[in-house]
Short mmCIF file of C-alpha atoms and ligand atoms in Angstrom, two decimals:
data_model
loop_
_atom_site.label_atom_id
_atom_site.label_comp_id
_atom_site.label_asym_id
_atom_site.label_seq_id
_atom_site.Cartn_x
_atom_site.Cartn_y
_atom_site.Cartn_z
CA MET T 1 0.00 0.00 0.00
CA THR T 2 1.42 3.33 -0.98
CA SER T 3 1.22 6.14 1.53
CA ARG T 4 0.51 9.70 0.48
CA HIS T 5 3.13 10.85 2.93
CA ARG T 6 6.87 11.01 2.45
CA ALA T 7 7.63 10.21 6.07
CA TRP T 8 5.13 9.59 8.82
CA ALA T 9 4.88 8.54 12.43
CA GLY T 10 2.13 6.22 13.54
CA ILE T 11 0.93 7.24 17.01
CA HIS T 12 -1.06 4.47 18.63
CA LEU T 13 -3.47 6.07 21.03
CA ASN T 14 -4.60 2.81 22.54
CA ALA T 15 -1.05 1.94 23.45
CA PHE T 16 -0.74 5.27 25.25
CA ARG T 17 -4.04 4.61 27.05
CA LYS T 18 -2.91 1.17 28.14
CA ASN T 19 0.44 2.43 29.36
CA LEU T 20 -1.29 5.09 31.41
CA GLN T 21 -3.71 2.55 32.89
CA LEU T 22 -0.90 0.14 33.64
CA ILE T 23 1.01 2.84 35.51
CA GLN T 24 -2.13 3.76 37.42
CA LYS T 25 -2.54 0.13 38.54
CA LEU T 26 1.09 0.00 39.49
CA VAL T 27 0.96 3.04 41.77
CA GLY T 28 -2.37 2.25 43.41
CA GLU T 29 -3.81 5.24 45.22
CA ALA T 30 -1.27 7.74 43.99
CA GLU T 31 -2.30 10.20 41.31
CA VAL T 32 -0.66 9.81 37.92
CA TRP T 33 0.40 13.13 36.42
CA PRO T 34 1.39 12.45 32.81
CA VAL T 35 4.38 14.45 31.62
CA LEU T 36 3.61 15.97 28.23
CA LYS T 37 6.54 18.36 27.87
CA ALA T 38 8.38 18.71 24.56
CA ASN T 39 5.15 18.20 22.62
CA ALA T 40 4.55 15.00 24.56
CA TYR T 41 8.05 13.76 23.79
CA GLY T 42 7.38 14.39 20.10
CA HIS T 43 4.06 12.53 20.00
CA GLY T 44 1.74 15.56 19.96
CA ALA T 45 0.75 17.13 23.26
CA ARG T 46 -2.86 17.99 22.37
CA GLN T 47 -3.75 14.47 21.37
CA MET T 48 -2.07 12.91 24.38
CA ALA T 49 -3.60 15.48 26.73
CA LYS T 50 -7.08 14.65 25.46
CA ILE T 51 -6.56 11.02 26.40
CA CYS T 52 -5.21 12.01 29.79
CA GLN T 53 -8.25 14.19 30.33
CA GLU T 54 -10.60 11.36 29.27
CA LEU T 55 -8.88 9.10 31.76
CA CYS T 56 -9.21 11.76 34.45
CA ALA T 57 -5.56 12.55 35.07
CA ALA T 58 -5.43 15.00 37.98
CA ARG T 59 -2.61 17.13 36.56
CA LEU T 60 -0.36 17.34 33.51
CA GLY T 61 3.30 18.30 33.41
CA VAL T 62 4.54 20.65 30.68
CA GLY T 63 7.88 22.28 29.90
CA ASP T 64 7.02 25.95 29.58
CA SER T 65 4.17 28.45 29.39
CA GLY T 66 3.84 28.05 25.62
CA GLU T 67 3.14 24.36 26.00
CA ALA T 68 0.65 25.06 28.75
CA LEU T 69 -1.18 27.63 26.64
CA GLU T 70 -1.31 25.29 23.69
CA LEU T 71 -3.18 22.79 25.84
CA ARG T 72 -5.54 25.42 27.23
CA GLU T 73 -6.28 26.58 23.69
CA ALA T 74 -7.04 22.98 22.75
CA GLY T 75 -9.69 22.93 25.45
CA ILE T 76 -7.75 21.01 28.07
CA GLU T 77 -9.03 21.95 31.51
CA THR T 78 -6.89 19.60 33.58
CA PRO T 79 -4.61 21.48 36.01
CA LEU T 80 -1.20 22.10 34.43
CA LEU T 81 2.21 22.34 36.04
CA VAL T 82 5.28 23.86 34.37
CA LEU T 83 7.71 21.34 35.80
CA GLY T 84 10.91 23.32 35.86
CA THR T 85 10.76 27.07 36.15
CA ALA T 86 9.32 29.96 34.16
CA ILE T 87 11.10 33.16 33.24
CA ASP T 88 9.51 36.52 34.07
CA SER T 89 7.95 37.05 30.65
CA GLU T 90 6.01 33.79 31.02
CA ILE T 91 4.40 34.62 34.34
CA PRO T 92 1.48 36.77 33.11
CA ASP T 93 0.27 33.85 30.97
CA LEU T 94 0.58 31.45 33.88
CA LEU T 95 -1.45 33.77 36.07
CA GLU T 96 -4.10 34.40 33.46
CA HIS T 97 -4.63 30.73 32.71
CA ASP T 98 -4.21 29.34 36.20
CA ILE T 99 -1.08 27.35 35.48
CA GLU T 100 1.21 26.19 38.25
CA VAL T 101 4.97 26.38 38.20
CA GLY T 102 7.96 24.86 39.95
CA LEU T 103 9.73 27.11 42.44
CA HIS T 104 13.44 26.85 43.05
CA SER T 105 14.54 29.72 45.29
CA GLU T 106 13.40 32.25 47.83
CA SER T 107 14.23 35.23 45.64
CA ARG T 108 12.18 33.68 42.88
CA ALA T 109 9.29 33.30 45.31
CA LEU T 110 9.42 37.01 46.07
CA THR T 111 9.42 37.94 42.37
CA LEU T 112 6.51 35.61 41.64
CA ALA T 113 4.57 36.92 44.62
CA GLU T 114 5.11 40.49 43.45
CA MET T 115 3.89 39.71 39.92
CA ALA T 116 0.92 37.77 41.26
CA ARG T 117 -0.05 40.60 43.58
CA LYS T 118 0.04 43.09 40.68
CA SER T 119 -2.21 40.86 38.60
CA GLY T 120 -4.57 40.35 41.51
CA LYS T 121 -4.50 36.58 41.06
CA PRO T 122 -2.72 33.96 43.13
CA LEU T 123 -0.05 31.71 41.58
CA GLY T 124 0.15 28.03 42.50
CA VAL T 125 3.71 26.80 43.03
CA HIS T 126 5.37 23.47 43.71
CA LEU T 127 8.52 23.89 45.74
CA LYS T 128 11.30 21.87 44.20
CA VAL T 129 13.90 20.37 46.48
CA ASP T 130 17.29 19.59 44.99
CA THR T 131 18.15 16.24 46.54
CA GLY T 132 20.96 15.37 44.16
CA MET T 133 20.06 16.30 40.60
CA THR T 134 21.93 19.58 41.09
CA ARG T 135 19.85 21.52 38.63
CA LEU T 136 16.83 23.55 39.73
CA GLY T 137 15.62 23.38 43.29
CA VAL T 138 16.38 24.58 46.80
CA LEU T 139 18.77 22.55 48.91
CA PRO T 140 17.04 20.45 51.58
CA GLU T 141 18.38 22.65 54.37
CA ALA T 142 16.73 25.72 52.82
CA ALA T 143 13.39 24.06 52.03
CA LEU T 144 11.62 24.96 55.26
CA ARG T 145 12.70 28.60 55.08
CA VAL T 146 11.52 28.97 51.47
CA ALA T 147 8.29 27.05 52.16
CA ARG T 148 7.51 29.43 55.02
CA ALA T 149 8.23 32.41 52.77
CA VAL T 150 5.75 31.03 50.24
CA VAL T 151 3.08 30.36 52.84
CA ALA T 152 3.51 33.90 54.15
CA GLU T 153 2.78 35.37 50.70
CA PRO T 154 -0.95 35.88 50.19
CA PHE T 155 -0.57 35.71 46.41
CA LEU T 156 1.40 32.46 46.34
CA GLU T 157 -0.18 29.09 47.03
CA LEU T 158 2.05 26.20 48.01
CA ARG T 159 0.43 23.38 46.08
CA GLY T 160 3.16 20.81 46.31
CA LEU T 161 6.63 19.71 47.29
CA MET T 162 8.65 17.86 44.70
CA THR T 163 12.04 16.47 43.85
CA HIS T 164 13.44 14.98 40.66
CA HIS T 165 15.61 11.89 40.34
CA ALA T 166 18.87 11.86 38.45
CA SER T 167 19.42 8.15 37.87
CA PRO T 168 17.90 6.35 34.90
CA ASN T 169 17.99 3.16 36.97
CA GLY T 170 15.42 4.22 39.52
CA PHE T 171 15.59 2.52 42.88
CA ARG T 172 18.18 0.06 41.62
CA SER T 173 20.60 2.89 42.01
CA THR T 174 21.84 4.09 45.39
CA THR T 175 21.57 7.66 44.09
CA THR T 176 17.80 7.33 43.87
CA ARG T 177 17.55 5.78 47.32
CA GLU T 178 19.67 8.55 48.80
CA GLN T 179 17.65 11.23 47.03
CA GLU T 180 14.43 9.68 48.30
CA THR T 181 15.73 9.60 51.88
CA GLN T 182 16.70 13.26 51.63
CA PHE T 183 13.28 14.08 50.25
CA LYS T 184 11.45 12.14 52.96
CA ASN T 185 13.46 13.94 55.63
CA THR T 186 12.59 17.28 54.09
CA VAL T 187 8.90 16.40 53.91
CA ALA T 188 8.99 15.32 57.56
CA GLU T 189 10.68 18.56 58.57
CA LEU T 190 8.02 20.66 56.84
CA GLN T 191 5.24 18.56 58.27
CA ASP T 192 6.69 18.88 61.78
CA ALA T 193 6.71 22.63 61.27
CA GLN T 194 3.01 22.47 60.30
CA VAL T 195 3.61 23.67 56.74
CA PRO T 196 0.62 22.43 54.77
CA ILE T 197 1.68 20.55 51.60
CA PRO T 198 -1.26 19.39 49.47
CA CYS T 199 0.85 17.24 47.11
CA ILE T 200 4.10 15.39 47.56
CA HIS T 201 5.61 13.97 44.40
CA SER T 202 8.92 12.62 43.19
CA ALA T 203 8.73 9.47 41.03
CA ASN T 204 9.58 9.59 37.33
CA SER T 205 9.24 6.53 35.08
CA ALA T 206 12.37 4.79 36.31
CA ALA T 207 11.39 5.27 39.95
CA ILE T 208 7.81 4.10 39.33
CA PHE T 209 8.96 0.85 37.76
CA THR T 210 11.56 0.04 40.37
CA GLY T 211 10.10 1.20 43.66
CA SER T 212 6.77 0.32 45.19
CA PRO T 213 4.66 1.81 46.51
CA PRO T 214 5.65 5.32 45.48
CA PHE T 215 6.34 7.88 48.18
CA GLY T 216 3.94 10.81 48.29
CA ASN T 217 0.58 11.17 46.61
CA ALA T 218 1.44 11.61 42.95
CA VAL T 219 3.88 10.29 40.34
CA ARG T 220 5.15 11.99 37.18
CA PRO T 221 5.73 9.45 34.42
CA GLY T 222 7.01 10.60 31.04
CA ILE T 223 8.87 8.16 28.84
CA ALA T 224 7.01 5.09 30.13
CA LEU T 225 3.70 6.48 28.86
CA TYR T 226 5.17 6.42 25.40
CA GLY T 227 6.06 2.77 25.78
CA VAL T 228 9.73 3.04 26.60
CA LEU T 229 11.46 2.26 29.85
CA PRO T 230 14.68 4.09 30.59
CA LEU T 231 16.13 0.78 31.73
CA SER T 232 15.76 -2.85 30.73
CA LEU T 233 13.63 -4.51 33.33
CA ASP T 234 13.18 -8.19 33.91
CA THR T 235 9.52 -7.94 34.69
CA ASP T 236 6.17 -9.13 33.39
CA LEU T 237 5.12 -5.57 32.88
CA ARG T 238 5.05 -4.72 29.25
CA LEU T 239 4.56 -1.24 27.99
CA GLU T 240 3.28 -0.88 24.47
CA PRO T 241 5.26 1.20 22.00
CA VAL T 242 3.18 4.22 21.05
CA LEU T 243 5.29 5.39 18.14
CA SER T 244 6.21 3.87 14.81
CA LEU T 245 8.18 5.66 12.10
CA HIS T 246 8.02 5.11 8.37
CA ALA T 247 9.00 6.54 5.01
CA GLN T 248 8.21 5.45 1.50
CA VAL T 249 10.80 4.36 -1.02
CA VAL T 250 11.15 7.16 -3.57
CA PHE T 251 13.96 5.84 -5.73
CA LEU T 252 15.81 2.61 -6.43
CA LYS T 253 19.32 2.52 -7.79
CA ASP T 254 21.47 -0.41 -8.87
CA VAL T 255 25.10 0.25 -8.06
CA PRO T 256 28.32 -1.60 -8.86
CA ALA T 257 30.86 -2.62 -6.24
CA SER T 258 32.77 0.30 -4.68
CA ALA T 259 30.07 2.91 -5.27
CA SER T 260 30.61 5.68 -2.77
CA VAL T 261 27.36 6.61 -1.05
CA GLY T 262 26.28 9.95 0.45
CA TYR T 263 28.14 12.92 1.92
CA GLY T 264 31.75 12.17 2.63
CA GLY T 265 31.49 8.79 0.91
CA LEU T 266 31.34 7.13 4.30
CA TRP T 267 30.07 3.87 2.83
CA LYS T 268 31.25 2.04 -0.25
CA SER T 269 29.25 -0.85 -1.63
CA PRO T 270 31.21 -4.06 -1.02
CA ARG T 271 29.47 -5.72 -3.98
CA PRO T 272 27.01 -4.79 -6.70
CA THR T 273 23.71 -4.12 -4.98
CA ARG T 274 20.44 -2.22 -5.07
CA LEU T 275 19.91 0.87 -2.95
CA ALA T 276 16.62 2.49 -1.97
CA VAL T 277 16.39 6.20 -1.20
CA LEU T 278 14.03 7.20 1.63
CA PRO T 279 12.73 10.78 2.07
CA ILE T 280 13.61 11.00 5.74
CA GLY T 281 16.75 12.58 7.16
CA TYR T 282 18.17 14.18 10.22
CA ASN T 283 15.78 17.10 9.99
CA ASP T 284 13.05 14.53 10.51
CA GLY T 285 14.78 13.07 13.52
CA LEU T 286 16.77 10.24 12.00
CA PRO T 287 20.15 10.68 13.67
CA TYR T 288 23.05 11.62 11.39
CA ARG T 289 25.32 9.22 13.18
CA LEU T 290 23.26 6.15 12.30
CA GLY T 291 24.50 6.02 8.75
CA ALA T 292 27.92 7.39 9.52
CA GLN T 293 28.54 4.58 11.96
CA GLY T 294 26.92 1.96 9.76
CA ARG T 295 24.59 0.88 12.54
CA GLY T 296 21.12 1.93 11.47
CA TRP T 297 18.35 -0.26 10.09
CA ALA T 298 15.10 -0.01 8.21
CA LEU T 299 12.59 -2.79 7.63
CA VAL T 300 11.31 -3.39 4.11
CA GLN T 301 8.92 -6.26 3.48
CA GLY T 302 9.73 -7.48 6.96
CA VAL T 303 13.47 -7.71 6.20
CA ARG T 304 16.22 -5.73 7.92
CA CYS T 305 18.05 -3.42 5.55
CA PRO T 306 21.07 -1.42 6.70
CA ILE T 307 21.12 2.35 6.41
CA VAL T 308 24.23 3.01 4.34
CA GLY T 309 26.24 6.23 4.08
CA ALA T 310 25.65 9.33 6.13
CA VAL T 311 22.04 10.24 6.85
CA SER T 312 21.54 13.59 5.17
CA MET T 313 19.10 16.39 5.98
CA ASP T 314 16.17 15.18 3.91
CA TYR T 315 17.13 11.70 2.78
CA CYS T 316 18.83 8.48 3.70
CA THR T 317 19.85 5.48 1.70
CA ILE T 318 19.33 1.83 2.56
CA ASP T 319 20.74 -1.34 1.01
CA VAL T 320 17.91 -3.54 -0.29
CA GLY T 321 20.08 -5.82 -2.42
CA HIS T 322 18.94 -8.86 -0.41
CA VAL T 323 15.20 -8.09 -0.65
CA PRO T 324 13.65 -9.14 -3.96
CA GLY T 325 10.89 -7.07 -5.55
CA VAL T 326 11.21 -3.81 -3.64
CA ASP T 327 9.25 -1.14 -5.47
CA ILE T 328 8.95 2.62 -5.44
CA GLY T 329 6.23 3.57 -2.95
CA ASP T 330 6.96 0.61 -0.68
CA THR T 331 6.94 1.38 3.01
CA ALA T 332 10.19 1.34 4.94
CA THR T 333 9.85 1.13 8.72
CA LEU T 334 12.46 2.84 10.87
CA LEU T 335 10.69 2.20 14.17
CA GLY T 336 8.05 -0.40 14.84
CA LYS T 337 7.00 -3.74 13.46
CA ASP T 338 7.01 -5.11 9.97
CA GLY T 339 6.13 -8.80 9.77
CA GLU T 340 8.19 -10.70 12.28
CA GLU T 341 10.84 -8.03 12.60
CA SER T 342 10.74 -4.93 14.71
CA LEU T 343 12.95 -1.98 15.52
CA THR T 344 12.66 -0.38 18.93
CA ILE T 345 13.40 3.17 20.02
CA GLN T 346 15.97 1.77 22.43
CA GLU T 347 17.75 -0.06 19.63
CA LEU T 348 17.77 3.04 17.45
CA ALA T 349 19.02 5.16 20.33
CA ASP T 350 21.78 2.68 21.12
CA ALA T 351 22.86 2.60 17.49
CA ALA T 352 23.03 6.39 17.39
CA GLY T 353 24.80 6.67 20.75
CA THR T 354 21.95 8.52 22.41
CA ILE T 355 18.91 7.95 24.65
CA PRO T 356 15.33 7.10 23.62
CA TYR T 357 14.12 10.49 24.86
CA GLU T 358 16.24 12.27 22.28
CA ILE T 359 14.95 10.08 19.47
CA THR T 360 11.25 10.81 20.02
CA CYS T 361 11.78 14.48 20.91
CA SER T 362 13.76 15.01 17.70
CA LEU T 363 10.98 13.91 15.35
CA GLY T 364 10.73 16.81 12.96
CA SER T 365 7.64 18.81 12.11
CA ARG T 366 7.62 17.46 8.54
CA VAL T 367 6.95 13.97 9.81
CA GLN T 368 3.18 13.50 9.53
CA ARG T 369 1.70 12.24 12.76
CA ILE T 370 -0.99 9.68 11.97
CA TYR T 371 -3.11 9.03 15.04
CA SER T 372 -4.89 5.72 15.24
CA ASP T 373 -6.98 3.88 17.75
CA SER T 374 -6.07 0.47 16.42
CA GLU T 375 -4.19 -2.10 18.44
CA THR T 376 -0.46 -2.10 18.05
CA GLN T 377 1.21 -5.32 17.08
CA ALA T 378 3.32 -5.18 20.20
CA PRO T 379 3.23 -8.22 22.45
CA LYS T 380 0.50 -7.83 25.02
CA LEU T 381 0.98 -9.00 28.55
CA SER T 382 -1.39 -8.00 31.24
CA LEU T 383 -0.42 -6.60 34.57
CA SER T 384 0.08 -9.52 36.89
CA GLU T 385 -2.15 -8.97 39.88
C1 PLP H 1 10.61 15.05 32.40
C2 PLP H 1 10.26 14.96 33.81
C3 PLP H 1 9.63 13.83 34.33
C4 PLP H 1 9.39 12.57 33.51
O1 PLP H 1 10.57 11.82 33.39
P1 PLP H 1 10.60 10.40 32.68
O2 PLP H 1 11.97 9.90 32.90
O3 PLP H 1 10.32 10.67 31.24
O4 PLP H 1 9.55 9.57 33.32
C5 PLP H 1 9.24 13.86 35.65
N1 PLP H 1 9.47 14.95 36.43
C6 PLP H 1 10.09 16.05 35.96
C7 PLP H 1 10.34 17.20 36.87
C8 PLP H 1 10.51 16.09 34.64
O5 PLP H 1 11.13 17.18 34.19
#
């Protein structure tokens, strides 16, 4: 079947739904706050937010005020939290649309309070404690002081206390356990001092899948919702890949041995073969290094075909010499299943020397997102109860 698109991403909404439900089962009573920053990790924030709203997510995490506004404009009414921080020019929008923001210092609290007072509207903040990520956040020893400063400000509302984990290995790493201990101590200190904290939240995907039950009353999964775990787990739990990536063959070329392919001639055909040109390149999110390192793959007719030569901006080239009958218009799959074969985001990320997050976030705007409700072909295993 020939697609009318050059390059397209299949986004499987049911897979996203199932991943969200699986995480909800896993964390029991805790609220699941889906993280939809970076355009829902490249998948399309509006579409994912609609599902989250249908499934009654209590809050959504976004990256900045622009992402929050986009969701409000799309009719999303779920409470929104800008997870990191917002710069001054973003604050009026946050106030106007009732969007919460992370808070990382006392001086920031004073600025926010001042802006909120001028607008006549309160701003909801989540105080971020830096327990070891060493990025945004107040140090544990300053948390009580800053929390008190927030509580004392009539135009700031302390809605939550949060921390963020640095290790991709969740509770299998001592870093995560140490961060959690620090965070628990900080929570206890604030509670002893009678500081009211409506929400306590720390777990990201890695922490959710390695520690149970989660500490606090909410969790913030990102990558797992999209069907990827930031670690390989030996567990029954199977997330379903949400994303597949395809391009159609636009040209076939028979080449002799020693043909030099692509920029820099990084690949030379070892024998006479047939090459297929795909209209997808690094601008579309296919990493340059895949071809340069000779480690990338595409599936055509269910057969693995190596990406050969450097991936260029708009195109890449694959070797289809071992696949009989490839035609112009045939679908090449760069992520997902084709017949018995499949290519995972993790595999692609490994081949390119990066992490799955960067792969999905880098999907370019030219790549057509095709949303479907159909089942994915991914293996289905239910949550063992
Ligand atoms: C991105 C982010 C998350 C989600 O992380 P994953 O590893 O994708 O689950 C959670 N919390 C904060 C503060 C984040 O910035």
